[in-house]
mmCIF file of C-alpha atoms and ligand atoms in Angstrom:
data_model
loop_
_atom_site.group_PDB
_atom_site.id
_atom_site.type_symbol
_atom_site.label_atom_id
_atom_site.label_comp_id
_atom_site.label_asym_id
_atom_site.label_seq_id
_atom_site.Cartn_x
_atom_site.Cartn_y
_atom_site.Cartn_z
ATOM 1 C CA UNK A 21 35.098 -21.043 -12.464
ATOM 2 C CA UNK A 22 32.719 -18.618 -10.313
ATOM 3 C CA UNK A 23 28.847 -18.045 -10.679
ATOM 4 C CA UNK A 24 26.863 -15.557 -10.090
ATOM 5 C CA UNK A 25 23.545 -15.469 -8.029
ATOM 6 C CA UNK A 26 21.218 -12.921 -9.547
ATOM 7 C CA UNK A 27 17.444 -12.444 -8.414
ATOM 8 C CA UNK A 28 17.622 -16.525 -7.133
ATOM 9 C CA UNK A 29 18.981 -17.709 -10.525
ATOM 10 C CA UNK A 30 22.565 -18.731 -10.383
ATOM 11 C CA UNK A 31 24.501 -18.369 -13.220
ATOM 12 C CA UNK A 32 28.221 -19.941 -14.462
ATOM 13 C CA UNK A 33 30.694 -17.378 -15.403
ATOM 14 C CA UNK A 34 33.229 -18.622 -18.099
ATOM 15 C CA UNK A 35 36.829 -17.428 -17.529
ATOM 16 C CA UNK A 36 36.971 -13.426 -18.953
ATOM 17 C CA UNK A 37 33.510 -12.980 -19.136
ATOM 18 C CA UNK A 38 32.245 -10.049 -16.543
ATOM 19 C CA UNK A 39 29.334 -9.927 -14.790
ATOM 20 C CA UNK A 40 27.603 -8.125 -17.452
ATOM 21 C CA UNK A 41 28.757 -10.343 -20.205
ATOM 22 C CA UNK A 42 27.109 -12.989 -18.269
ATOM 23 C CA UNK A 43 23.860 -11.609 -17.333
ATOM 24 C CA UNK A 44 23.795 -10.132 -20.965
ATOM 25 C CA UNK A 45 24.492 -13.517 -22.380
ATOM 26 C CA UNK A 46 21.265 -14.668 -20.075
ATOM 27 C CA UNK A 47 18.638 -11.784 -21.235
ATOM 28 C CA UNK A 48 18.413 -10.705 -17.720
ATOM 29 C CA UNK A 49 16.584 -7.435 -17.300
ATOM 30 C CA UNK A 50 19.653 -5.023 -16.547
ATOM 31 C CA UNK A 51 20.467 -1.566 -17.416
ATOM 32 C CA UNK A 52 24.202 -1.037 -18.817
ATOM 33 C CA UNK A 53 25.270 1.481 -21.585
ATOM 34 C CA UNK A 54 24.311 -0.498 -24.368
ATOM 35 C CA UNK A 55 20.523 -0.062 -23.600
ATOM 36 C CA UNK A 56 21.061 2.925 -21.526
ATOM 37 C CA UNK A 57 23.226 5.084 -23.525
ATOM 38 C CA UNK A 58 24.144 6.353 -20.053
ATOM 39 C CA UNK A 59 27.805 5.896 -18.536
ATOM 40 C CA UNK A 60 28.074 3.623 -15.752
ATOM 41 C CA UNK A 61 24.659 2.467 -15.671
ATOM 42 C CA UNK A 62 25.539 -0.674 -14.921
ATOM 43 C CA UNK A 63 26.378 -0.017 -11.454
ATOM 44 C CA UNK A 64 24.855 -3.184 -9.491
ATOM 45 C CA UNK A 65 25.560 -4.432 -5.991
ATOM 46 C CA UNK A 66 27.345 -7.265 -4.657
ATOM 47 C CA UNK A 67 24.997 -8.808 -1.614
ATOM 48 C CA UNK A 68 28.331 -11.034 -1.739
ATOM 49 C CA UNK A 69 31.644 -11.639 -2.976
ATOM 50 C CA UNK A 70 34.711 -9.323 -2.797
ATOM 51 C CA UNK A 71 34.367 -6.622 -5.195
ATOM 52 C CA UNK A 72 37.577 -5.999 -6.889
ATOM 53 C CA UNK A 73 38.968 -2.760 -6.528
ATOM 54 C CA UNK A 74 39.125 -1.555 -9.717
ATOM 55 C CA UNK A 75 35.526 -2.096 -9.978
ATOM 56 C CA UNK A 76 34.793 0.653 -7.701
ATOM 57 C CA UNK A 77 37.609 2.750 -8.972
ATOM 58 C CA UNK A 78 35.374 5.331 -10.308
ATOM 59 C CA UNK A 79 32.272 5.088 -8.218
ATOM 60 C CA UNK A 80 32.207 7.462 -5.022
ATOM 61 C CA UNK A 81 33.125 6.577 -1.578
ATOM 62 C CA UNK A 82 29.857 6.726 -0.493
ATOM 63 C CA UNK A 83 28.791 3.913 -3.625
ATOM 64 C CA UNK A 84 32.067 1.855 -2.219
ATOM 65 C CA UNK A 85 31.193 1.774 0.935
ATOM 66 C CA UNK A 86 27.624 -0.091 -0.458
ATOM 67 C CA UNK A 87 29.664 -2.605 -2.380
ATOM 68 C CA UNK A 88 28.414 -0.879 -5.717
ATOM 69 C CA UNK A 89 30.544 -1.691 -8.559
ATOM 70 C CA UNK A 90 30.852 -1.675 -12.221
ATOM 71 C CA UNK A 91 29.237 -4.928 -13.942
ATOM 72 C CA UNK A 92 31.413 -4.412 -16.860
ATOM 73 C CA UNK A 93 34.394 -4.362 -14.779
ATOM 74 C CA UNK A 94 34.217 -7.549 -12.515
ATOM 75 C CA UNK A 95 35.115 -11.237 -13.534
ATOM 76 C CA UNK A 96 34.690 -13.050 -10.764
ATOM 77 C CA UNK A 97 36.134 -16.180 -9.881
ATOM 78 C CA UNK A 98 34.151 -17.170 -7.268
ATOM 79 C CA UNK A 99 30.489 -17.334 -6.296
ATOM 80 C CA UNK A 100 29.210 -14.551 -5.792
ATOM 81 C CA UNK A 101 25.475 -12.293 -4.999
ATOM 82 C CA UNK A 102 24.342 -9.715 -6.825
ATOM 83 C CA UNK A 103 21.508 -6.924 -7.133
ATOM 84 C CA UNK A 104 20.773 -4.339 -8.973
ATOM 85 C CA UNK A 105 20.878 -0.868 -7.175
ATOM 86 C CA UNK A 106 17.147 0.096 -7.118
ATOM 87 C CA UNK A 107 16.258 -3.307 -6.096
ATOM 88 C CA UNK A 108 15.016 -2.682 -2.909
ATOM 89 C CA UNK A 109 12.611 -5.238 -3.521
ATOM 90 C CA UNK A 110 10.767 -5.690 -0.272
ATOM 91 C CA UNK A 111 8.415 -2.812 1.558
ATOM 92 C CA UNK A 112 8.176 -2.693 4.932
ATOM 93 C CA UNK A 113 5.885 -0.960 7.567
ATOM 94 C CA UNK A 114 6.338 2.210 9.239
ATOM 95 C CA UNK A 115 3.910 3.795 12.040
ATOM 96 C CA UNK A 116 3.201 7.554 11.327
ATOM 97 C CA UNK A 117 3.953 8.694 14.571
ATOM 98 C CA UNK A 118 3.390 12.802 13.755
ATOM 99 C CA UNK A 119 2.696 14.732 10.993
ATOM 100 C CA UNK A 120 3.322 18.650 11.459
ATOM 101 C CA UNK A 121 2.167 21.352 9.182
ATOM 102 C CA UNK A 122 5.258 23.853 9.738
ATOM 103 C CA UNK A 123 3.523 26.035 7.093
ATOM 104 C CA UNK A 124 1.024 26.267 3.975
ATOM 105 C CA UNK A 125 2.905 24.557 1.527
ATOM 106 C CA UNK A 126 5.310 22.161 4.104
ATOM 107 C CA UNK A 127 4.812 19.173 6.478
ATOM 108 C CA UNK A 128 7.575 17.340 8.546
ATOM 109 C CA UNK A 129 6.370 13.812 8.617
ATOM 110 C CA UNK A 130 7.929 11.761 11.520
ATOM 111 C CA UNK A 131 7.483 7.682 11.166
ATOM 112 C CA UNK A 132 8.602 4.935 13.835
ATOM 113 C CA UNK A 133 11.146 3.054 11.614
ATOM 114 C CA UNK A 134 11.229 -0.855 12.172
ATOM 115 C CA UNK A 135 14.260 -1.348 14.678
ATOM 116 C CA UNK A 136 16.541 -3.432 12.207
ATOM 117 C CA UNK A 137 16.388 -0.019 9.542
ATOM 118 C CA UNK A 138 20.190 1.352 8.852
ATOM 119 C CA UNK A 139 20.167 4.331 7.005
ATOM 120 C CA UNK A 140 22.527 7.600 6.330
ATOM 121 C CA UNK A 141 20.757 10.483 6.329
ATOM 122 C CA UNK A 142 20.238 12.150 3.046
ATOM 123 C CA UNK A 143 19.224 9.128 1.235
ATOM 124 C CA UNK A 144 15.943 8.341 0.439
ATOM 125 C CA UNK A 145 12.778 6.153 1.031
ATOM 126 C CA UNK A 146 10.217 5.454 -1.415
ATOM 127 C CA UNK A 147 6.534 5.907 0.168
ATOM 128 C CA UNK A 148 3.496 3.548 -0.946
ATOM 129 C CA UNK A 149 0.007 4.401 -0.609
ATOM 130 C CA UNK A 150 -2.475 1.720 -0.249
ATOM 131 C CA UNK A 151 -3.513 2.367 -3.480
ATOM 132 C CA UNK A 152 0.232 1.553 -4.816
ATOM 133 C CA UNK A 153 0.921 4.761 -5.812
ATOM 134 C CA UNK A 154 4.926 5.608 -5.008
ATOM 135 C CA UNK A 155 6.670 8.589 -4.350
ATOM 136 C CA UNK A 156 10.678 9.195 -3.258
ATOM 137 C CA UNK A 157 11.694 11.398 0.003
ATOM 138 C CA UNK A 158 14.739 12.135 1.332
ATOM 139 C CA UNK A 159 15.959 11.554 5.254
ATOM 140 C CA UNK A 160 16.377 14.445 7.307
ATOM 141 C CA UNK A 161 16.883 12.346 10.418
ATOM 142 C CA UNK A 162 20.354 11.309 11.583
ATOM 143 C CA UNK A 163 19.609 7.514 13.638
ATOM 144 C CA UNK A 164 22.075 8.712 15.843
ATOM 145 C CA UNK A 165 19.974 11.873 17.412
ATOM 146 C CA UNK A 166 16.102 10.884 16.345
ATOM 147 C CA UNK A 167 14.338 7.874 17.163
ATOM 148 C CA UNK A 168 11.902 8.388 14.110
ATOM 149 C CA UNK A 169 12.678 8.424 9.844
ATOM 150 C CA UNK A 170 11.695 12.280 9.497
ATOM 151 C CA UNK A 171 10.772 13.551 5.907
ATOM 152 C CA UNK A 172 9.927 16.575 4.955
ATOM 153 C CA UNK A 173 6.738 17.571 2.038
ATOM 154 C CA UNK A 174 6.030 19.908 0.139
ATOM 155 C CA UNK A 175 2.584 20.259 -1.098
ATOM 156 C CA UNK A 176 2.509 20.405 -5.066
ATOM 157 C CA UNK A 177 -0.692 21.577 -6.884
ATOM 158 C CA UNK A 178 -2.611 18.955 -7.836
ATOM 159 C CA UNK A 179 0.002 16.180 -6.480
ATOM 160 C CA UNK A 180 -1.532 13.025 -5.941
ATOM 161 C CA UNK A 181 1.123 11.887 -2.818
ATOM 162 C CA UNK A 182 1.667 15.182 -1.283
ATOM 163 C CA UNK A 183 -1.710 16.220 -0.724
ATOM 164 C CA UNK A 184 -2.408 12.726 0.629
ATOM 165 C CA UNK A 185 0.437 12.815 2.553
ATOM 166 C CA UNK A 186 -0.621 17.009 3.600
ATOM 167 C CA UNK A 187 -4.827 16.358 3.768
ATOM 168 C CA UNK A 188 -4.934 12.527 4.946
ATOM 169 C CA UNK A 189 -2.045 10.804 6.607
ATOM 170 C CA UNK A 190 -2.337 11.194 9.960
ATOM 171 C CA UNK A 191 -0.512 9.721 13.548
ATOM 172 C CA UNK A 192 -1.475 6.020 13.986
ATOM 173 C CA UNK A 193 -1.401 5.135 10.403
ATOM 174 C CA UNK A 194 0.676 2.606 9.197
ATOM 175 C CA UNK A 195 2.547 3.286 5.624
ATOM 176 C CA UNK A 196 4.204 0.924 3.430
ATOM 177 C CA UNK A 197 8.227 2.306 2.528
ATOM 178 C CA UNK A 198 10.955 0.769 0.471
ATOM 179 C CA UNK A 199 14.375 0.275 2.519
ATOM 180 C CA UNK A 200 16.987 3.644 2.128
ATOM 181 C CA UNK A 201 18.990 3.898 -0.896
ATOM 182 C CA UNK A 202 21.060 6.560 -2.336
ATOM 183 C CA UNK A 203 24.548 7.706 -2.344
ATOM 184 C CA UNK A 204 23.922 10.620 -0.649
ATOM 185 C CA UNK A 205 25.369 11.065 2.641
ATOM 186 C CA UNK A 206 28.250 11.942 4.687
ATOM 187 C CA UNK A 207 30.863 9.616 4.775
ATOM 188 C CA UNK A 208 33.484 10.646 7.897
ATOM 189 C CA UNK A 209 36.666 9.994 5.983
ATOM 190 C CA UNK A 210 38.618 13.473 6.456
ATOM 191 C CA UNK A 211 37.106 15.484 9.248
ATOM 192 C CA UNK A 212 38.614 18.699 8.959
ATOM 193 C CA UNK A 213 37.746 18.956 5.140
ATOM 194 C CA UNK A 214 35.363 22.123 4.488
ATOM 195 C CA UNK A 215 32.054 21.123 2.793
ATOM 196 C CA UNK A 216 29.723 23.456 0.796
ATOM 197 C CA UNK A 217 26.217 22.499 0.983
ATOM 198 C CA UNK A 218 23.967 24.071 -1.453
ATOM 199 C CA UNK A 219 20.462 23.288 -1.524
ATOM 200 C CA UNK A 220 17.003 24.740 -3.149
ATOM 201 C CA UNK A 221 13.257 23.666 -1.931
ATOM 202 C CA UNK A 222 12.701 21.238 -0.365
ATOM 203 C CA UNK A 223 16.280 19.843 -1.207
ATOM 204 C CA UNK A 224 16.904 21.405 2.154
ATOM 205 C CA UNK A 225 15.779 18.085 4.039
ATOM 206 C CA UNK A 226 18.878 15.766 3.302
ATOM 207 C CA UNK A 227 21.072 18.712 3.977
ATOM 208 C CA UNK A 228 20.038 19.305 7.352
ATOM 209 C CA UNK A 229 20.337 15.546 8.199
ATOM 210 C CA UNK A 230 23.707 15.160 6.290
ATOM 211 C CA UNK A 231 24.970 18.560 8.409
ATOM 212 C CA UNK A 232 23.745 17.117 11.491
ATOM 213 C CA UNK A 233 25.063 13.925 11.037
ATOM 214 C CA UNK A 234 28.477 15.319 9.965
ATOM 215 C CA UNK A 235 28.901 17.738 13.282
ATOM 216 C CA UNK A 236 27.258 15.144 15.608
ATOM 217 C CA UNK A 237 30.516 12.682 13.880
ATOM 218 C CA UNK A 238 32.781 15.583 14.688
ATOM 219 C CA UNK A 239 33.812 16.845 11.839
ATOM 220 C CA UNK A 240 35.482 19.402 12.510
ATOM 221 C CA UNK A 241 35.854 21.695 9.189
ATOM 222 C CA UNK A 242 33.907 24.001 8.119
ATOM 223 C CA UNK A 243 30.395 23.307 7.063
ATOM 224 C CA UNK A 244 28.420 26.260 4.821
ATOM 225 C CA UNK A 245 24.998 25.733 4.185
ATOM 226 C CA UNK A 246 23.170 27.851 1.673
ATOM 227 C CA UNK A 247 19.380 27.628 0.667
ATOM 228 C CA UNK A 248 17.349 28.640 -1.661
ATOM 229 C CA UNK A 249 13.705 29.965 -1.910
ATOM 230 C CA UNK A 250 11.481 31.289 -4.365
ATOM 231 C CA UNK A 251 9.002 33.180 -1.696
ATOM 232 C CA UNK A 252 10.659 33.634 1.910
ATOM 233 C CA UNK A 253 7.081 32.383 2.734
ATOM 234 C CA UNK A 254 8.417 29.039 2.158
ATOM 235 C CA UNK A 255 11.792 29.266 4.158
ATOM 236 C CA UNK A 256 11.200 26.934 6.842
ATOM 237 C CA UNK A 257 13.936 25.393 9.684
ATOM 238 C CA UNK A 258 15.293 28.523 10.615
ATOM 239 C CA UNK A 259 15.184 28.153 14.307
ATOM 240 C CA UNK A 260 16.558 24.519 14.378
ATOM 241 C CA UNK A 261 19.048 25.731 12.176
ATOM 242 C CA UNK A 262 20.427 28.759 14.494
ATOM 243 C CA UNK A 263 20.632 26.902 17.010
ATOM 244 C CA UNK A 264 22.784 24.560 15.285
ATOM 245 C CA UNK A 265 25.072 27.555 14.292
ATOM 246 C CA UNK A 266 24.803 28.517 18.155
ATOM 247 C CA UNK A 267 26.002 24.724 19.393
ATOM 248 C CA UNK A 268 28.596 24.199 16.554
ATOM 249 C CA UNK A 269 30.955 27.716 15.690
ATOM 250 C CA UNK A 270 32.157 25.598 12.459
ATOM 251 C CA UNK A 271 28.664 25.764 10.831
ATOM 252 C CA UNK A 272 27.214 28.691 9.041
ATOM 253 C CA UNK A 273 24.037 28.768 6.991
ATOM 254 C CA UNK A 274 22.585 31.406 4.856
ATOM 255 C CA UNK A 275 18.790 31.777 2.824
ATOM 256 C CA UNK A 276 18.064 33.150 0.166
ATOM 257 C CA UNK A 277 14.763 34.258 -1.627
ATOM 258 C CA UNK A 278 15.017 34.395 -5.778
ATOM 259 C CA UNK A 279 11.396 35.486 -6.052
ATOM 260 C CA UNK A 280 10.619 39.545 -6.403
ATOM 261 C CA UNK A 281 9.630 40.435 -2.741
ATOM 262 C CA UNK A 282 12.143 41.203 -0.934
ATOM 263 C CA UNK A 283 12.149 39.815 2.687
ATOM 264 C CA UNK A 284 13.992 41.468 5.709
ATOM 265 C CA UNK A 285 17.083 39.890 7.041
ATOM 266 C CA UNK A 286 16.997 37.721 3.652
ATOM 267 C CA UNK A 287 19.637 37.566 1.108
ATOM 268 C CA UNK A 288 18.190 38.372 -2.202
ATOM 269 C CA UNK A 289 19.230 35.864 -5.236
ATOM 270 C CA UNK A 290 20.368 32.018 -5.411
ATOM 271 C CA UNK A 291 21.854 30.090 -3.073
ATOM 272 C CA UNK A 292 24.350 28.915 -5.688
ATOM 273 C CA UNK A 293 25.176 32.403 -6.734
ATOM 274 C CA UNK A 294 26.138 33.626 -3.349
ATOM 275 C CA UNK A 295 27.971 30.569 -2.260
ATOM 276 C CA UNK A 296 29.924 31.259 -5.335
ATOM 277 C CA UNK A 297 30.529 34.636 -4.315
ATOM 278 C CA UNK A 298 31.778 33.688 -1.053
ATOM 279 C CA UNK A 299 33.922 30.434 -1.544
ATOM 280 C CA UNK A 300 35.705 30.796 -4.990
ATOM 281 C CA UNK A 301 38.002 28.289 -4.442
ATOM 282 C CA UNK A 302 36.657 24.576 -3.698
ATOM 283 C CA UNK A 303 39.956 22.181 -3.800
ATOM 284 C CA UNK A 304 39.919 19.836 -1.672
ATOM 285 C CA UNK A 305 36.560 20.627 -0.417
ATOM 286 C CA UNK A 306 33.733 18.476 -0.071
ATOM 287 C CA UNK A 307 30.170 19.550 -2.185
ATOM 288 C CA UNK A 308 26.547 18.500 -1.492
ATOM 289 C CA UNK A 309 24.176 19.455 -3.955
ATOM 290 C CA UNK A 310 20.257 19.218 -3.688
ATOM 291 C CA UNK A 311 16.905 19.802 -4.984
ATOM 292 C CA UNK A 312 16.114 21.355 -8.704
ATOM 293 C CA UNK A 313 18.266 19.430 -11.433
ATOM 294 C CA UNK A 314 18.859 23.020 -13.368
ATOM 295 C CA UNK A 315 21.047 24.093 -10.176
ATOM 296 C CA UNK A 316 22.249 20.890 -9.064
ATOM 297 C CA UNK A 317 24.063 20.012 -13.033
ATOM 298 C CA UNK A 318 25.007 23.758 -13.099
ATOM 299 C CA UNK A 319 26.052 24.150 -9.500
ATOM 300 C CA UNK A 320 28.132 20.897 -10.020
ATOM 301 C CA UNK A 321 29.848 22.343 -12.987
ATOM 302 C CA UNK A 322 30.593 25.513 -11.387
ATOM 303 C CA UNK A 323 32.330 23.302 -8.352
ATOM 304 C CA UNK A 324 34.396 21.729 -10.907
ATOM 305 C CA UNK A 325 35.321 24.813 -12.215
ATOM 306 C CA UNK A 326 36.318 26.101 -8.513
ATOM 307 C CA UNK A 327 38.235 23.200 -7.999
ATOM 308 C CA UNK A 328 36.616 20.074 -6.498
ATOM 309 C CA UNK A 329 37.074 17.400 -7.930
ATOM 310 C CA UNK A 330 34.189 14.697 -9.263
ATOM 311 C CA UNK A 331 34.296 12.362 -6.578
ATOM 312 C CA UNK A 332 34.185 15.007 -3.430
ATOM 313 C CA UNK A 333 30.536 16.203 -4.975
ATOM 314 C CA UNK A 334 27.543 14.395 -4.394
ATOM 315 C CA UNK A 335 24.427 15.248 -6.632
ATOM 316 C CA UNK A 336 20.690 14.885 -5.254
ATOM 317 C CA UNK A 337 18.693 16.332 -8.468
ATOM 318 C CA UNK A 338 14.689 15.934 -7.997
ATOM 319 C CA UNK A 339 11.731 17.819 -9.707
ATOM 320 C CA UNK A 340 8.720 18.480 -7.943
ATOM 321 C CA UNK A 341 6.257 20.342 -10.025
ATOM 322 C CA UNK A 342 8.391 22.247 -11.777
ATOM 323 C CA UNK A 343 5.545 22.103 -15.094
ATOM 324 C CA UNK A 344 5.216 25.572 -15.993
ATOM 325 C CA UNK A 345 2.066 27.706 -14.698
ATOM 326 C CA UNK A 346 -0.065 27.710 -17.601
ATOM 327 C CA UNK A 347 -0.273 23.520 -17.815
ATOM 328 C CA UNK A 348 -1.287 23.115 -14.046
ATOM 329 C CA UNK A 349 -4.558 22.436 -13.940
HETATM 330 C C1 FAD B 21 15.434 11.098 -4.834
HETATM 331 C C2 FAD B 21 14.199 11.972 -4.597
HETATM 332 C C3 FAD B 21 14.054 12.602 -3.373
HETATM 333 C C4 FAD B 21 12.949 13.413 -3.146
HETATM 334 N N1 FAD B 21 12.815 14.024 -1.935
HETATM 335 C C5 FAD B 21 11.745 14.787 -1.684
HETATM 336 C C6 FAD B 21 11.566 15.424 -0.418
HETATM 337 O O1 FAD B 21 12.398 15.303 0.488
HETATM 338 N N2 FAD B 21 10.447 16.185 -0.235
HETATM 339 C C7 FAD B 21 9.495 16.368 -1.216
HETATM 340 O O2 FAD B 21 8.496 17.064 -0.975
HETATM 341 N N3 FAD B 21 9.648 15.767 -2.427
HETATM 342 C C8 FAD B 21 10.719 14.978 -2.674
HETATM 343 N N4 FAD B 21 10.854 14.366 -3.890
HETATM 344 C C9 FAD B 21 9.763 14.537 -4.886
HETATM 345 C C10 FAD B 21 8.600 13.556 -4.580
HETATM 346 O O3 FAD B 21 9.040 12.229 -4.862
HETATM 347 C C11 FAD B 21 7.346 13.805 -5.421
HETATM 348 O O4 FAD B 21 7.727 13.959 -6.766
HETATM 349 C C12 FAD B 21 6.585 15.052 -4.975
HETATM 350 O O5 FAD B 21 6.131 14.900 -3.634
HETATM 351 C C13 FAD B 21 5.365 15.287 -5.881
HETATM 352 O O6 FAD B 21 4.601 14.113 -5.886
HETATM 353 P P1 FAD B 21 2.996 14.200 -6.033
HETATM 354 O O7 FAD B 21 2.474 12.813 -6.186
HETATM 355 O O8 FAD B 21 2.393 15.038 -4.968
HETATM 356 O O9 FAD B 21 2.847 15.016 -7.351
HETATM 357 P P2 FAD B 21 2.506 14.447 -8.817
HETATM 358 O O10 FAD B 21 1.107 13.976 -8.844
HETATM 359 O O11 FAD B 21 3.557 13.476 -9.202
HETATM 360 O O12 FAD B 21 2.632 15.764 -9.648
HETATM 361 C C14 FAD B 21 3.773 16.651 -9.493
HETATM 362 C C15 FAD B 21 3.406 18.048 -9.989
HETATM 363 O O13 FAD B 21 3.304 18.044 -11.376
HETATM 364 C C16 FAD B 21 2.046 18.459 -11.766
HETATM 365 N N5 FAD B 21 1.680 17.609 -12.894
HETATM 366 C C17 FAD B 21 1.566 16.263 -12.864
HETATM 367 N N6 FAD B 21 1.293 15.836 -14.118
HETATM 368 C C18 FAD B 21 1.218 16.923 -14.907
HETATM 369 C C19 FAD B 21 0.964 17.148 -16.268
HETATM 370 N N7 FAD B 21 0.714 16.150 -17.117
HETATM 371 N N8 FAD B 21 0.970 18.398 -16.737
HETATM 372 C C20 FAD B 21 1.201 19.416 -15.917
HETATM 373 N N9 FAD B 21 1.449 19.282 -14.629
HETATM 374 C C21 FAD B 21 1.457 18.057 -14.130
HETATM 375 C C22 FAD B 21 1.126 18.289 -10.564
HETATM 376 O O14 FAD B 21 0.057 19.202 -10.570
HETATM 377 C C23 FAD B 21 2.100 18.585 -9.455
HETATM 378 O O15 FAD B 21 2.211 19.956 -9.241
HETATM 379 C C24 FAD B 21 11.949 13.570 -4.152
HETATM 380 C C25 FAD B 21 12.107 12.916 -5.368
HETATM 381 C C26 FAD B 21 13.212 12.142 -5.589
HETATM 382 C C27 FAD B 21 13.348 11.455 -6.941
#
């Protein structure tokens, strides 16, 4: 008979029962359908143990390769170590080593990670403030090339973190994160695979890691990379990202503005739209989508449509601000 260790309780697991019929059984504090309504929320994460494969079967590669798996599907016979996924329980320290205004409404905030931090760009770190408020941002570095975590903000009216982050954080502070988490990232698997990345806001920050991290890998397929605007005041990165397109002829990347002014040398529209337009056919190809959940479930279904299948797209969905005009203070 196995046993489970779960948040430094250890628990006995009685032959057939899974891991969620035992932490169930124990009222621990666990999301799984029942309570969730949601499929596969009971994804946890084995700190231990070796996860049987058909507890993974329908996770993504990128959730394998983090020993996620399926509490529902796992009756383990040994002893075994378990989290949940958005345990990242401890925060550690970063020093802000730069914070650059790139324009009015954006800021590339560079911190000295502690030297033990492994991380895939594209995932995300949760920030604290010293007054313990917490906000999510994703990893446009790639460990390989920078020597600092570099995130990327965009100021939202009124937002309590961003304008900190825009008005007060400053070089020499020290700020309290929560380790990386997230499934998305680029996992090398097939190298000469094409990959669409499709990206709106300020969704554009994991993209540019995960592209970087995937050419600086080698991969070796094509890599498309469009993104989206509302004013082309806000378009930001072009330079780094032409010169990318310069030192790698397998990586294209193309903005778009969807507001009404027209900008020279700007495509007019969605990014989603025109990638559409130019790639109808996705089998076999791999799909990163991020930034405002209306594209990112849409765009997803339209991949599915084109071909590519469920577990070659990865989904990045955040709001920021998106409360209509007339509720803003
Ligand atoms: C996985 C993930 C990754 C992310 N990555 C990034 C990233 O790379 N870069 C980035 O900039 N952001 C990112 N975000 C979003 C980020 O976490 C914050 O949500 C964002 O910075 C806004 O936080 P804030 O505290 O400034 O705004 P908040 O204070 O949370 O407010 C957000 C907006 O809503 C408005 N608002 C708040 N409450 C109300 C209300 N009751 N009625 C009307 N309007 C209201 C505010 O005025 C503001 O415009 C990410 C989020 C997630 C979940």
């Amino acid at each position: 008979m196995g046993s489970i260790l779960f948040h430094g309780q250890r628990y006995a697991v009685d032959r057939g029962k899974s891991v969620l019929d035992v932490l169930v059984g124990a009222d621990c504090d666990i999301a799984h359908p029942g309570n969730q309504g949601i499929y596969q929320s009971c994804v946890m994460q084995a700190m231990s143990g070796e996860v049987p494969t058909q507890a993974q079967s329908e996770l993504k590669p990128t959730q394998r390769m983090q020993n996620y798996f399926l509490a529902c599907q796992w009756q383990p016979s040994d002893d075994i170590e378990i989290a949940r996924t958005t345990d990242a329980d401890m925060f550690r320290h970063a020093l802000v080593h730069q914070v650059e205004k790139v324009n009015a409404s954006l800021c590339r905030v560079r911190l000295t990670p502690p030297k033990d931090l492994h991380y895939h760009p594209g995932q995300f770190i949760n920030l604290r403030r010293p007054d313990g408020v917490v906000r999510s941002y994703s990893l446009a570095s790639v460990p390989a090339l920078d020597g600092y975590l570099e995130l990327h903000v965009r100021k939202m009216q009124n937002g309590i973190m961003s304008n900190w982050i825009h008005n007060q954080l400053q070089a020499g502070d020290v700020i309290d994160f929560q380790p990386p988490c997230g499934s998305f990232f680029y996992l090398p698997g097939d190298t000469s695979q094409d990959i669409l990345l499709i990206g709106t806001g300020v969704g554009l920050a994991p993209l540019w890691g995960i592209a970087r991290d995937a050419l600086h890998r080698g991969h070796f397929g094509r890599i498309w990379l469009y993104h989206g605007e509302r004013e082309g005041a806000q378009i930001y990165l072009g330079n780094e990202l032409e010169s990318l397109a310069r030192q790698y002829s397998n990586f294209s990347f193309v903005f778009t503005v969807s507001g009404d002014n027209a900008v020279s040398g700007l495509a007019r529209g969605r990014p989603d739209d025109l990638a559409f337009s130019q790639h109808k056919h996705l089998k076999n190809w791999r799909v990163y989508l991020s930034g405002a959940p209306s594209m990112v479930n849409a765009t997803c279904k339209r991949a599915l449509l084109a071909g590519a299948s469920m577990h070659q797209i990865f989904e990045n969905p955040f709001e920021i601000g998106e409360f209509p005009q007339k509720l803003r203070a």
